[in-house]
Amino acid sequence: MTDMSEPGRAPGAGSPDGPADARAEAARRAVVDEVLARLGLRAKARLLSGSGMWSVGPEPDAGLGRLVLSDGPAGVRGEAWTPEEPSVALPSPTALGATWDAGLAHGAGLLLAQEARRKGAHAVLAPTVNLHRTPYGGRHFEAYSEDPELTGVLGAALVRGLQDGGVAATPKHYVANDSESDRYTVDVRVGTRTLRELYLAPFERIVRTAHPWALMAAYNSVDGTTMSEHDVLNNGVLRAEWGFDGVLVSDWTGARSTLGCARGGLDLAMPGPDTVYDDHLVAAVRAGRVPEETVDALARRVLLLAARTGVLDGAPPAVPAAALPAELHAAHTVRALAARSFVLLRNENGVLPLDLPHDGPGPPPRGPGASGAVRRLAVSGLAAAVPRFGGGGSAQVFPEQLDTPLDALRDALPAGTELAHDPGPDPRTRLGAASSDAGFRLTAVLYGLDDAELARAPQRDGSVRWMGGLPGGVPLADLGRVELVGEFTPEDDGTHRLAVRGVGHFRLEAAGRVLYDGELRPEGEDPAAAFLNPPQQTFLLDARAGETVPVRLVHPVGVNGAAAGFGLVSFELGHGAPVVPDEELIERAVRSAAEADVALVFVGTTDETESEGVDRDRLALPGRQDELVARVAAVNPRTVVVVNAGAPVLMPWRGQVAAVLLTWFPGQAGGRALVDVLSGRAEPGGRLPTTWPAAEEDVPVRQVTPDSDGQLPYSEGPYIGYRAWRRGPRGGPEPAYWFGHGLGYTDWYYEALHLTAPEPAGDDRGDGRGDGDPYRPAVEAVVRVRNAGLRAGREVVQLYLGPEGPERKLAAFAVVEAEPGGTAEARLTVPRRAVQEWEPTSETWQPVPGPHLFAAGRSAADIRLTARTAAQRPD
């Protein structure tokens, strides 16, 4: 098994690193040039459009095989999106951001590459390196952090991991796609200094240091030009200045103009085959509106991507099969990654770790202050039994197996230990999918346009999700309708709720009655809304426990019914048990907690409050979850709250509970990882990658909705996240938890901070025009820390640059480990870019005069040591 913490490189990966790599790259480019020279205009233009939802080619005349792309920020979906073809589900990218560990990010990239190869994909649409500009961004679970340094370092490590595994990385969404409202049409207005120092910064680091083979253009516009057509940012900055030589691919359906995209440097328009390129581009060339040399440049990059990934005849792949890394043990990797990402926000009187058993060898490490043996554990909250293991939309996959916290806890507890679970009030406003646990047995039946049955597919639940392929190999063009048929045997008497969720026409029948026969339509213009946030309607069904009733949901599809032209069949039969009053559900949880040694309360967001395609209008937990926590904490002083969310939520009860543990969206092994952490087998190793506010009114950056002109001004400039909080008046509101905060299970003492400045390279002017190396070391720091606790631990050493206030920013970070009483040295390299600023008038990077003040600590607000560089340097 490859060591997940080892960020080594595979031979031939990324850009050429040695003579052999350079020769292989030259050979690839020679083959590309030879192929290009023999292709006609029409064949070259065909290379620039997808041949389907996820593929390019094949193009036999070019020797091009079928090049497959796949979604994959938290698991590689492949071409088929269906529970019948499951994927390994990693923790959400915010969880990876919380590890602050480039080695783990590299390991995650290797695992994604392994999954991509298993599913026949050559490029993965990841990582997402947009910034958490404001906590109201609805898709932040898919990005790493509010900070460009942390985002860029982790993003570059994941890109290297993917490409060391022979699979192209595709960082996205370039650039300023930091919110979801009107994302397809919004025009982001941002000053050049802010754009350069914040939003372009992660992309620049990734391009210059990790050399991705592809990049995705965002839907949005920047200063009036859509990113798929942005000549200045695409051809000027990305290619001419940074040296990007890979493929720039559109976000799906994001290419809208033949001339604009060709002139703006967009290489590949997806999905296909009907795009702004192909015949439209041929006509534009023949009309003299686009030079054929432009088509050659675009096609050359697509062929180079094919060569690097091994699907161009005669071209050596960037990573030969013999050099591919050994396979990672997926179950171990995702479990370890989840535990490393969990952030312990509060731990009064050492209530954690609990005295719980575990499934590993030997006893868990324990120390003073632990809460003592747990004989009765009260668990409450729906998220204990139905957790969100990942975000929706592009990050959603179907895991083969999902460890829920409730099941993992039950498996871990020995005989004689009691566990009581009370779900509490359901925070969802929409019903969840009908499940076998609730008594449903369902099959999807596919019918042709002539009403003949084409195929059958047993369903795990009421969710029908097919993208890129239908059961039985049925062609989408032949599909007339899908029927979800089966039976429902309820466990409880009463009025059950059935729901239909999707877009299009539906007919719902149950117990011999027609409950619905009508149309459901999405809101807004987002082309992905049909499957990201489809509408739902609910209907009532009286049923008796144990009596089986037939259920049938009919959905006519046809070619024009595939969701938003994405080649997707997506709809859902939902179910809700007879309603129990919320007050009674809370009272049950309170009674159970009052009798328990420890109360575990699970809270979190829902797919209605945190999802791709929709921004958030409030940060409070949905439903009555806050009330559940407060009332449980009032009767049990050892209340531990587990927060299942991908981005910040408000926690008004945080001072009333013994411990708060943030688990993000933890992936498929989140339940077992949680038991590891609760028992002390693993330390919660995470630190916050984003500042968590205490109240809605305190959030310094809030706007995510464009104005009446369709513009979204980034009027706060470079002051987002912890820098925005520092910008307020002294004595003003403070966040609940600062960027970088996290406790772990031991204590750390910061002993010394030493700075050195290496000699500058004589030919490295760094004037912003591509002739310098902005990631050459400017300052090297050594921070010595000592583990002052009684158990082994892991510390994230954070180095900030600048005086206290809004100009102080993260400059470098490192992870160290030490045994009790032991010391460790964190060696940190501050890149030259950290001591430069963008000068808008001259449009160049300029050095910030020194000497420079550096501050080392445990968070943006918990500074332990400071030091200045010895003397002012010109660079």
Short mmCIF file of N, CA, C and O in Angstrom, two decimals, residues 37 87 93 127 145 160 176 207 249 292 367 413 422 430 433 445 547 554 557-558 567 670 677 764 798 821:
data_model
loop_
_atom_site.label_atom_id
_atom_site.label_comp_id
_atom_site.label_asym_id
_atom_site.label_seq_id
_atom_site.Cartn_x
_atom_site.Cartn_y
_atom_site.Cartn_z
N ALA A 37 -0.56 17.87 -38.55
CA ALA A 37 -0.19 18.22 -39.91
C ALA A 37 -0.99 17.45 -40.95
O ALA A 37 -1.18 17.93 -42.08
N SER A 87 -18.92 4.37 -6.32
CA SER A 87 -17.59 4.98 -6.28
C SER A 87 -17.12 5.08 -4.84
O SER A 87 -17.93 5.11 -3.91
N PRO A 93 -14.08 18.30 0.11
CA PRO A 93 -12.86 19.12 0.03
C PRO A 93 -12.66 20.06 1.21
O PRO A 93 -11.50 20.35 1.56
N PRO A 127 -9.07 19.73 -8.72
CA PRO A 127 -9.81 20.19 -7.54
C PRO A 127 -10.56 21.49 -7.79
O PRO A 127 -10.25 22.23 -8.72
N SER A 145 -10.97 26.42 1.24
CA SER A 145 -10.63 27.38 2.28
C SER A 145 -10.99 28.80 1.88
O SER A 145 -11.25 29.09 0.70
N ARG A 160 -0.81 17.10 -8.22
CA ARG A 160 0.35 16.23 -8.39
C ARG A 160 -0.01 14.77 -8.13
O ARG A 160 0.46 13.87 -8.84
N ALA A 176 -13.16 33.29 -10.04
CA ALA A 176 -14.14 34.11 -9.33
C ALA A 176 -15.54 33.50 -9.34
O ALA A 176 -16.53 34.21 -9.26
N VAL A 207 -0.74 26.14 -11.36
CA VAL A 207 -0.23 26.08 -12.72
C VAL A 207 1.30 26.11 -12.72
O VAL A 207 1.96 25.33 -13.42
N VAL A 249 -11.03 23.71 -20.67
CA VAL A 249 -12.32 23.12 -21.01
C VAL A 249 -13.43 23.97 -20.41
O VAL A 249 -13.28 24.54 -19.33
N GLU A 292 -7.16 29.84 -39.28
CA GLU A 292 -7.00 28.40 -39.06
C GLU A 292 -5.88 28.11 -38.06
O GLU A 292 -5.90 27.09 -37.37
N GLY A 367 -5.42 9.48 28.33
CA GLY A 367 -4.72 10.40 29.19
C GLY A 367 -5.64 10.92 30.26
O GLY A 367 -6.84 10.67 30.24
N LEU A 413 -19.70 -0.65 20.57
CA LEU A 413 -20.02 -0.80 22.00
C LEU A 413 -20.11 -2.27 22.38
O LEU A 413 -20.72 -3.07 21.68
N ASP A 422 -32.63 8.70 19.58
CA ASP A 422 -33.86 9.44 19.31
C ASP A 422 -33.57 10.42 18.19
O ASP A 422 -32.67 11.26 18.32
N ARG A 430 -37.98 18.86 2.76
CA ARG A 430 -38.34 17.89 1.73
C ARG A 430 -38.18 16.49 2.29
O ARG A 430 -37.34 16.23 3.14
N ALA A 433 -35.57 10.00 0.27
CA ALA A 433 -35.94 8.94 -0.66
C ALA A 433 -36.59 7.77 0.08
O ALA A 433 -36.20 7.42 1.19
N VAL A 445 -38.35 0.11 -14.26
CA VAL A 445 -38.62 -0.57 -15.53
C VAL A 445 -38.54 0.46 -16.65
O VAL A 445 -39.19 1.51 -16.58
N GLU A 547 -49.54 -4.13 6.27
CA GLU A 547 -50.37 -4.37 5.08
C GLU A 547 -49.67 -3.78 3.86
O GLU A 547 -49.43 -2.58 3.79
N VAL A 554 -44.71 6.84 -12.62
CA VAL A 554 -44.46 6.82 -14.06
C VAL A 554 -43.88 8.18 -14.48
O VAL A 554 -44.42 9.23 -14.14
N VAL A 557 -39.96 10.13 -20.45
CA VAL A 557 -38.66 10.79 -20.60
C VAL A 557 -38.49 11.22 -22.04
O VAL A 557 -38.70 12.37 -22.39
N GLY A 558 -38.08 10.28 -22.91
CA GLY A 558 -37.80 10.66 -24.28
C GLY A 558 -36.53 11.48 -24.35
O GLY A 558 -35.98 11.93 -23.36
N GLY A 567 -28.27 14.62 -20.72
CA GLY A 567 -28.29 13.18 -20.90
C GLY A 567 -28.55 12.45 -19.61
O GLY A 567 -28.03 11.35 -19.40
N GLY A 670 -17.12 7.78 7.37
CA GLY A 670 -17.23 8.77 8.43
C GLY A 670 -17.65 8.21 9.76
O GLY A 670 -17.19 8.67 10.82
N VAL A 677 -12.13 8.65 16.63
CA VAL A 677 -11.83 9.91 17.31
C VAL A 677 -12.47 9.98 18.68
O VAL A 677 -11.85 10.40 19.66
N ASP A 764 16.49 36.39 -11.58
CA ASP A 764 15.09 36.15 -11.23
C ASP A 764 14.43 37.46 -10.82
O ASP A 764 14.29 37.76 -9.65
N GLN A 798 1.32 27.27 12.10
CA GLN A 798 0.90 28.28 11.13
C GLN A 798 1.79 29.51 11.24
O GLN A 798 2.01 30.02 12.34
N GLY A 821 6.02 14.99 25.70
CA GLY A 821 7.28 15.58 26.14
C GLY A 821 8.28 15.80 25.04
O GLY A 821 9.33 16.43 25.27
#
